[in-house]
PDB file of C-alpha atoms in Angstrom:
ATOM      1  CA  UNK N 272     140.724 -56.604  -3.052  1.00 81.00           C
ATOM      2  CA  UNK N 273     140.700 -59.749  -0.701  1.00 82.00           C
ATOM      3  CA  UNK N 274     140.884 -57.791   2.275  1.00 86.00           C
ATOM      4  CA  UNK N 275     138.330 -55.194   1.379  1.00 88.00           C
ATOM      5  CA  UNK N 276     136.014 -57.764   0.530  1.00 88.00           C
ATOM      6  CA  UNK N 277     136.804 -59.534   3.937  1.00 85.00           C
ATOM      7  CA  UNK N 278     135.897 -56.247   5.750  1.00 87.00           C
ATOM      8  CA  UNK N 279     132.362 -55.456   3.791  1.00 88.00           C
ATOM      9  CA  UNK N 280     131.494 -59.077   4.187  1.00 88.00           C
ATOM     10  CA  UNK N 281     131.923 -58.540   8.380  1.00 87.00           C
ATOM     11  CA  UNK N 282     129.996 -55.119   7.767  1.00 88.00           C
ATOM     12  CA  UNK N 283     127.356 -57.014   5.923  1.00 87.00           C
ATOM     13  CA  UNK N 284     126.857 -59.898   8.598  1.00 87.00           C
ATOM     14  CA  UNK N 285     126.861 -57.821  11.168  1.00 87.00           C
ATOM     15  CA  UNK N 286     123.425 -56.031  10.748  1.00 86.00           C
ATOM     16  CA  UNK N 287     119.971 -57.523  10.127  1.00 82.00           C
ATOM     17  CA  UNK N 288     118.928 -60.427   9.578  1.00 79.00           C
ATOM     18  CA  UNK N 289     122.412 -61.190   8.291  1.00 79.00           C
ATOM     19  CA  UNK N 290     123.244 -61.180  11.718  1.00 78.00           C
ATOM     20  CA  UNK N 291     120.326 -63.636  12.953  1.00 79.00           C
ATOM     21  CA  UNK N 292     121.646 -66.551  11.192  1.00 78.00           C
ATOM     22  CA  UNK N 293     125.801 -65.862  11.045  1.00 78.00           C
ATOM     23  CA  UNK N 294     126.385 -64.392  14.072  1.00 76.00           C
ATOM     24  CA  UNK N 295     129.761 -62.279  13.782  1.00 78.00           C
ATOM     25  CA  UNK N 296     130.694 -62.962  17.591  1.00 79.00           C
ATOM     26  CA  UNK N 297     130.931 -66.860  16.081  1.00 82.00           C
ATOM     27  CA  UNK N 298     133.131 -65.946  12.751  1.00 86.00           C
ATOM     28  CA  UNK N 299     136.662 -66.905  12.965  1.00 83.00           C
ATOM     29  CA  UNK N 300     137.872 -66.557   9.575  1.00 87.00           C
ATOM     30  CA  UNK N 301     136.238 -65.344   6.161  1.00 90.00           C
ATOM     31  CA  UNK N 302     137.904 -67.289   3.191  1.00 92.00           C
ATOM     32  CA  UNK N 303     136.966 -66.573  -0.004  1.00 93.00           C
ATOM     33  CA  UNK N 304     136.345 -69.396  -1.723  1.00 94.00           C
ATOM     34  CA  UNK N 305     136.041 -68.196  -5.021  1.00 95.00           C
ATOM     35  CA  UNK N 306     136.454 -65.803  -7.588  1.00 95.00           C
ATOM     36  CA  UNK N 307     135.675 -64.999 -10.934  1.00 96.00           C
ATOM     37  CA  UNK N 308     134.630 -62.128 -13.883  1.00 97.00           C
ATOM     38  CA  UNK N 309     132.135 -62.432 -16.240  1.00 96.00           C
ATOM     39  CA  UNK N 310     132.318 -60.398 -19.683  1.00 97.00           C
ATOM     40  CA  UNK N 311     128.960 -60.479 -21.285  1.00 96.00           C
ATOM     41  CA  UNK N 312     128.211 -58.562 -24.530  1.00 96.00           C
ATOM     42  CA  UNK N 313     125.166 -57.110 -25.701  1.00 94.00           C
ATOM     43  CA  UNK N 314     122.406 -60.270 -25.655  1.00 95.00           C
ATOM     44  CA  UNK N 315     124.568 -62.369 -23.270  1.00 96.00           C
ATOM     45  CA  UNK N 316     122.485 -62.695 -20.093  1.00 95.00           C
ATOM     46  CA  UNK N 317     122.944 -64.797 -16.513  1.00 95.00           C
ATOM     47  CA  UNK N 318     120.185 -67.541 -16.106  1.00 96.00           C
ATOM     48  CA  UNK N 319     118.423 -68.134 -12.587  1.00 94.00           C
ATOM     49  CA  UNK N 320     120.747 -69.763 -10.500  1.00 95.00           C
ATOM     50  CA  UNK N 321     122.364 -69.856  -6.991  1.00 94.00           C
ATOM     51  CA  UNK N 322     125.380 -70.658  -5.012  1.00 92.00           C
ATOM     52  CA  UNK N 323     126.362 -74.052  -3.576  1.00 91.00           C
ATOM     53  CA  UNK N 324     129.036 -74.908  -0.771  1.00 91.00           C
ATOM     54  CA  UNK N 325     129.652 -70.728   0.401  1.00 94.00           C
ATOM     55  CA  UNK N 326     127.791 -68.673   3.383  1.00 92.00           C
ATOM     56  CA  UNK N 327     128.128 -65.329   1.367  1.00 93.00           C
ATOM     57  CA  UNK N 328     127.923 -64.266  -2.537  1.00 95.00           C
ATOM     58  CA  UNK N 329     128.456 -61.321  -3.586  1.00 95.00           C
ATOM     59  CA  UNK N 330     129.170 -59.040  -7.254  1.00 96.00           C
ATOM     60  CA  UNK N 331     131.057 -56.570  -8.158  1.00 96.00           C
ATOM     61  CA  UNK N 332     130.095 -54.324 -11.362  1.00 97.00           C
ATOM     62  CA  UNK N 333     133.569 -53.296 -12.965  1.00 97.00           C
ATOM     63  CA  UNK N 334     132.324 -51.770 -16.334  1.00 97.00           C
ATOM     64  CA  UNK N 335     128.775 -51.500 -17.553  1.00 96.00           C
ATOM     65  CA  UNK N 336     128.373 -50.245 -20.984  1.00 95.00           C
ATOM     66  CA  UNK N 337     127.066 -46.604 -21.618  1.00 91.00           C
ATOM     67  CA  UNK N 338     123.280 -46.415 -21.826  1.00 91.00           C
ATOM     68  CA  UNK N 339     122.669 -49.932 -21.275  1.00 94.00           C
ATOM     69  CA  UNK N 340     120.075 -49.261 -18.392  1.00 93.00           C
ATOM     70  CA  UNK N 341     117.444 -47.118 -21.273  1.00 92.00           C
ATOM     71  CA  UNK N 342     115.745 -49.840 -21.853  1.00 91.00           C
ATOM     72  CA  UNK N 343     113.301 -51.126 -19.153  1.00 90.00           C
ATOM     73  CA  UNK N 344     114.717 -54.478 -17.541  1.00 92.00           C
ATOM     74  CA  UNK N 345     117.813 -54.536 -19.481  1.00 94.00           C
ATOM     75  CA  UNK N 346     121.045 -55.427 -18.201  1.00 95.00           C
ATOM     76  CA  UNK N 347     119.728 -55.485 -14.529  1.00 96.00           C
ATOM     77  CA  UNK N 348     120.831 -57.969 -11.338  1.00 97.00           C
ATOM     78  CA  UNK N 349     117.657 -59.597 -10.122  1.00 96.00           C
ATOM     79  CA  UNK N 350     117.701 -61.288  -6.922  1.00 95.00           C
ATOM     80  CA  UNK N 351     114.819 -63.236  -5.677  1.00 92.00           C
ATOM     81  CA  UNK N 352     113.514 -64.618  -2.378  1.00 88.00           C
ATOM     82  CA  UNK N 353     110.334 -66.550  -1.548  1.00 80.00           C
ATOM     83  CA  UNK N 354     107.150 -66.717  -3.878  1.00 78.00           C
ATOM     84  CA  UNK N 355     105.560 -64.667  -5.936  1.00 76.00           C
ATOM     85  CA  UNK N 356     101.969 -63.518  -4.422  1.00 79.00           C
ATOM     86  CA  UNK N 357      99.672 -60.863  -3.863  1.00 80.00           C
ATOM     87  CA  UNK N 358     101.435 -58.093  -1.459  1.00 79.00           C
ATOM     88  CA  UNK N 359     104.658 -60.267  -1.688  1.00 77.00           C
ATOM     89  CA  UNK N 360     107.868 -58.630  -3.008  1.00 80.00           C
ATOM     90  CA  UNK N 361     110.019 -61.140  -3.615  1.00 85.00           C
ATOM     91  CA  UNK N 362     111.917 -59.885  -6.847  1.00 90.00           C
ATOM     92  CA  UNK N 363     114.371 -56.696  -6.384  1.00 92.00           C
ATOM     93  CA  UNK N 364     115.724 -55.234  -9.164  1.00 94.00           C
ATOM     94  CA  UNK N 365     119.156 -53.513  -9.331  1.00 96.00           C
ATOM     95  CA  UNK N 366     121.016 -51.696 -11.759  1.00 96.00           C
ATOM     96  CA  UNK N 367     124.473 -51.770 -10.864  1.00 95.00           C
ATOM     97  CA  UNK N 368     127.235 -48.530 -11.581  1.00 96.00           C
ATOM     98  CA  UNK N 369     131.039 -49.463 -12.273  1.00 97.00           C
ATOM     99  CA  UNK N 370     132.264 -49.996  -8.863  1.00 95.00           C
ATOM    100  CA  UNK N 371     129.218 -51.169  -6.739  1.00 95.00           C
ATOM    101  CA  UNK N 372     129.795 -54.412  -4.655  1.00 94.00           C
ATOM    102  CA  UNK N 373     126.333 -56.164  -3.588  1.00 94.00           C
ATOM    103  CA  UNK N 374     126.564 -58.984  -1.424  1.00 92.00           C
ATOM    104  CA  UNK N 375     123.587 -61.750  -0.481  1.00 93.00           C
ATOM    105  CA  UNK N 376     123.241 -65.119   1.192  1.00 91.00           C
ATOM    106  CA  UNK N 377     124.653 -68.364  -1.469  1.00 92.00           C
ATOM    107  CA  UNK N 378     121.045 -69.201  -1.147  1.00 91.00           C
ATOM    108  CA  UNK N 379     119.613 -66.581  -2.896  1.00 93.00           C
ATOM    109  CA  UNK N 380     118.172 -66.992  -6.781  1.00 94.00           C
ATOM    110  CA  UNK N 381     119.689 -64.182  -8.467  1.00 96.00           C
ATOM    111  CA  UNK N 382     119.826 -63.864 -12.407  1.00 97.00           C
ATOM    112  CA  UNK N 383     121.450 -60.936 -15.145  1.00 97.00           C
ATOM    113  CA  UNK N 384     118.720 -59.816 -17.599  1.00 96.00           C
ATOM    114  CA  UNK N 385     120.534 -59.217 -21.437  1.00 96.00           C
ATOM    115  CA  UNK N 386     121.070 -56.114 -22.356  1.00 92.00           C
ATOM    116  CA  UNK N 387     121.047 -54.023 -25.826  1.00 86.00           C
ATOM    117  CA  UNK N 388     123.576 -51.619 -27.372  1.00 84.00           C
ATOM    118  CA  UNK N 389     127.112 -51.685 -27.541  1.00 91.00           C
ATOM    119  CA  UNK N 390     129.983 -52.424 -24.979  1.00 94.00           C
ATOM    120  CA  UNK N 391     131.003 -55.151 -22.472  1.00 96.00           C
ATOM    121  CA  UNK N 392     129.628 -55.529 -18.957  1.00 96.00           C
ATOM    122  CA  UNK N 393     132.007 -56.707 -16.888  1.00 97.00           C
ATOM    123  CA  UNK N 394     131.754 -57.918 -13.320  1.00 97.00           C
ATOM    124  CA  UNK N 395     133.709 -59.877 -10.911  1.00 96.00           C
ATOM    125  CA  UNK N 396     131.782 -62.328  -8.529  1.00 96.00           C
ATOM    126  CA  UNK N 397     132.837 -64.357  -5.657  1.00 96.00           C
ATOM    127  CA  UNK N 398     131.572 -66.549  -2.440  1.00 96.00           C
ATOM    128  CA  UNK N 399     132.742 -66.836   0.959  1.00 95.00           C
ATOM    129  CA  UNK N 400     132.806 -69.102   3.658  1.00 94.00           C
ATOM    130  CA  UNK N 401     132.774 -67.808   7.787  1.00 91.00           C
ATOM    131  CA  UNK N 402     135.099 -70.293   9.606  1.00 90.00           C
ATOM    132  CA  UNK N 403     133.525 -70.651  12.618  1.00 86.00           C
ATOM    133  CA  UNK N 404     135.945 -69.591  16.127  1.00 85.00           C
ATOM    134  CA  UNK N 405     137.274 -72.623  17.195  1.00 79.00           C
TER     135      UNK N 405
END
């Protein structure tokens, strides 16, 4: 799992604008920095919050309860960026399926809205740091 998540994390920096601010030409060395899972039941939710002291953050969705996206908003990823204004998306709204990675700069706001029904959604996440070439 390491390595795989090593080898989408150089996929991810190497397109746009990933790319404009780690350059993959300068990475030496991806270390994941850490790793955990979350088990949240139906109610539990994620507050707003972000990553400290990483480059890259990513999730992985390892079981999501069955019908828990019928309800509008419920149980969804939301990452934000920027402010909130006319003509300004700055809220995307994902609904992850059992095996879907998503990766996203440690400075990103990103939150888990609760979710109703039965079941346990269960992710892993995890933040990495590109070494620079010495």
């Amino acid at each position: 799992m390491v390595e795989y998540i090593g080898e989408m994390v150089k996929a991810y920096i190497s397109i746009p604008p990933a790319n404009e601010t780690i350059s993959p030409a300068f990475v030496g060395k991806l270390v994941i920095q850490s790793m955990w899972t979350v088990s949240q039941w139906a109610g539990d939710f994620n507050p707003f919050h972000r990553h400290y002291n990483c480059d890259i953050s990513g999730v992985l969705a390892l079981m999501i309860p069955e019908n828990m996206y019928d309800e509008r908003g419920s149980g969804e990823l939301n990452l934000f960026y920027g402010e909130d204004s006319k003509y300004n998306n700055h809220h995307v709204r994902l609904q992850p399926k059992a095996g879907t990675i998503y990766y996203f700069p440690e400075w990103m706001t990103h939150a888990v809205n609760p979710f109703r029904g039965e079941g346990e959604r269960r992710t892993m996440a995890f933040n990495v740091i590109c070494k620079e070439k010495e």
